[in-house]
């Protein structure tokens, strides 16, 4: 009877642990045996992937400024207005073959040292705790507190390890404990992927070197890393048995704390002293102090939003078991909510106010695969980096935008040189790809690189931030100058088509697609639909900003006049949204990009209410993509599909595609991936954007505001018929709280974070209702 009582108590505790963890914990009953099963930690600069092994533990180390390459003074090819006019004349005369040839000759440039973000290597801890003798193993990642843990029993001793990557203290910390004295024994060593000199220091190791990655040109940062081990008792020494002082031996300790920092000279000439100081300061504190500061710092961001999408029998299962059930077709609303919160966790871990660079193609982590691809681990500005930040505002993580905005500011400076040298235009411009060195040039592959509308796209992110926060100081001092300079470029750069009077961009491409013409496959044309949508959005944002700030009325008028000359978004002969101004035949109907649907999401130039015919055509475009033979189903394209269906208010198709994102395009640690065989990848490669775009897709199913009013549960799937949320943000400066049961809202509250008038469409009503609110006011919304 006593055994049964003990068993029942343990079972109830396990259920309690897992029900509580369904929205905020990943957990496993075995270690990771590869990178895509390891658990990520990060502080916006420094990061690790924790395998949780009991024999030889691996922590894959990264630092966001670990870049090869260097500043390229000669990144631009001079074209100028005369040559540009001659090229455009060919397109306007209906000669796209000749126009593509002339544009390639006139614009193609070569990056002499583009570089890439690179991984540091692995920290290894050798325990000799073999799996066959391990019991009670559990590995977790607590999203709310940003603490990874490993615990298990080996022989008669219970061991525990905690891993944090602290933003306040700017170090990674590993804390090891056991319930028997003198039981902590391990060897610490490094398996670096960069050439470095490793030297012993008192109770630690130090490594330093210069990044070299000739695949993508000369140059690279200088780096230094320092590791210290603290033990209240026991011993820490260098291994002298074979004159190998690059291994630390920790013996007979009750507990041990490992402190790690890595720094580079990227905009930081004093990087060596900074590294030493951060480690020394952390060593002066207890692990409890470091952990408390870390968890309080992280959780103040993470706990802003709570989400429940329902419960199921899967809630008590390990994350990888739930992942396998999804792959078998099962529905798991708790895992859906966990995936949303995981996206928020990853953004916090990748992009903090003090991050020296924004989240790149792999966030702040690096699997040593993306950096070896032709597309590198960089900043792709034809959707990937933008998707990284789509969730930031609605998911109540406005501060996470700051490194992204600082990066855009830096691009605008180097982009002025590119605008002047390439186009002989004022303002600033950037194209498809960029790097840590301010690359804004066109690039070598004209089929994908000739996309100046990237400038407009990234600029509009600053307006969106204002739209959500209502921070007028930010709008005046940071957003508007970027928007204005970008608008100045396009006002000067665009040309009137003599055949129809439309003001047009070009030549440019529609990322990263091509069309057929007279037996040719071509990329460039005049004003693709993507260009039209993006520049229209840029000018509109700049006009609205000018009105709010009461600035530049003459410039505002010039933008309004320009907008009146833009071509419309058109419907093609296949019933979908035309991708190019001319109704060309798509050379690759299965192509992963659908940039001509930006008007549907993230913008609202296409909507069910305002433009029903275009909305129907957008649906046809989505269906054409999905039904095309060999559709390039990758993380970002599938997440896009979810978002398109959310805006079309097709709940079941939105959820079907969201489920497919989890089922087909995530791995055991819930990282999204670009599968092998697409875009030249020989492997499945982690790409950060799918996690972030997937997270915002969840939010879009629960609240929308693009029609000019706030709407609750606009695209609620049957799988989430009962749930609750708190803390999601809406434009105008407000947070919402919702509860619903069987698809019916039982509670809805709007809390103003700024003075404004809010319009809300109450479920079941025909017209929205309005209320003027002061910051701090709450509006209990009832039918």
PDB file of N, CA, C and O in Angstrom, residues 31 119 133 148 251 262 307 393 419 480 551 734:
ATOM      1  N   UNK A  31      19.525  12.086 -23.898  1.00  0.00           N
ATOM      2  CA  UNK A  31      20.384  13.166 -24.405  1.00  0.00           C
ATOM      3  C   UNK A  31      20.217  13.342 -25.911  1.00  0.00           C
ATOM      4  O   UNK A  31      19.696  12.473 -26.617  1.00  0.00           O
ATOM      5  N   UNK A 119      30.572  29.297 -36.592  1.00  0.00           N
ATOM      6  CA  UNK A 119      30.545  28.765 -35.229  1.00  0.00           C
ATOM      7  C   UNK A 119      31.929  28.762 -34.595  1.00  0.00           C
ATOM      8  O   UNK A 119      32.944  28.678 -35.294  1.00  0.00           O
ATOM      9  N   UNK A 133      24.260   2.703 -17.423  1.00  0.00           N
ATOM     10  CA  UNK A 133      24.124   2.758 -15.962  1.00  0.00           C
ATOM     11  C   UNK A 133      23.336   3.974 -15.484  1.00  0.00           C
ATOM     12  O   UNK A 133      23.313   4.265 -14.297  1.00  0.00           O
ATOM     13  N   UNK A 148      18.404  25.741 -19.038  1.00  0.00           N
ATOM     14  CA  UNK A 148      18.442  24.349 -19.486  1.00  0.00           C
ATOM     15  C   UNK A 148      18.968  23.503 -18.336  1.00  0.00           C
ATOM     16  O   UNK A 148      19.863  23.936 -17.596  1.00  0.00           O
ATOM     17  N   UNK A 251      38.297  17.344  -9.934  1.00  0.00           N
ATOM     18  CA  UNK A 251      38.237  16.103  -9.166  1.00  0.00           C
ATOM     19  C   UNK A 251      37.682  16.355  -7.767  1.00  0.00           C
ATOM     20  O   UNK A 251      38.017  17.343  -7.096  1.00  0.00           O
ATOM     21  N   UNK A 262      33.123  34.804 -24.709  1.00  0.00           N
ATOM     22  CA  UNK A 262      33.833  34.886 -25.993  1.00  0.00           C
ATOM     23  C   UNK A 262      33.591  36.274 -26.545  1.00  0.00           C
ATOM     24  O   UNK A 262      32.442  36.763 -26.538  1.00  0.00           O
ATOM     25  N   UNK A 307      -0.339  31.998 -23.130  1.00  0.00           N
ATOM     26  CA  UNK A 307      -1.207  31.433 -24.164  1.00  0.00           C
ATOM     27  C   UNK A 307      -1.541  29.992 -23.836  1.00  0.00           C
ATOM     28  O   UNK A 307      -0.656  29.188 -23.535  1.00  0.00           O
ATOM     29  N   UNK A 393       6.611  42.682 -32.422  1.00  0.00           N
ATOM     30  CA  UNK A 393       5.654  43.650 -31.891  1.00  0.00           C
ATOM     31  C   UNK A 393       4.382  42.991 -31.373  1.00  0.00           C
ATOM     32  O   UNK A 393       3.954  43.262 -30.248  1.00  0.00           O
ATOM     33  N   UNK A 419      23.799  54.058 -53.336  1.00  0.00           N
ATOM     34  CA  UNK A 419      22.811  54.828 -54.113  1.00  0.00           C
ATOM     35  C   UNK A 419      23.507  55.830 -55.020  1.00  0.00           C
ATOM     36  O   UNK A 419      23.141  56.004 -56.194  1.00  0.00           O
ATOM     37  N   UNK A 480      11.648  58.058 -38.921  1.00  0.00           N
ATOM     38  CA  UNK A 480      11.375  58.970 -40.035  1.00  0.00           C
ATOM     39  C   UNK A 480      12.618  59.297 -40.871  1.00  0.00           C
ATOM     40  O   UNK A 480      12.534  59.311 -42.111  1.00  0.00           O
ATOM     41  N   UNK A 551       5.929  67.539 -40.367  1.00  0.00           N
ATOM     42  CA  UNK A 551       7.199  67.849 -41.005  1.00  0.00           C
ATOM     43  C   UNK A 551       7.078  67.713 -42.525  1.00  0.00           C
ATOM     44  O   UNK A 551       6.263  66.941 -43.029  1.00  0.00           O
ATOM     45  N   UNK A 734      -1.859  48.959 -27.479  1.00  0.00           N
ATOM     46  CA  UNK A 734      -2.736  48.254 -26.543  1.00  0.00           C
ATOM     47  C   UNK A 734      -2.344  46.784 -26.471  1.00  0.00           C
ATOM     48  O   UNK A 734      -1.750  46.231 -27.398  1.00  0.00           O
TER      49      UNK A 734
END
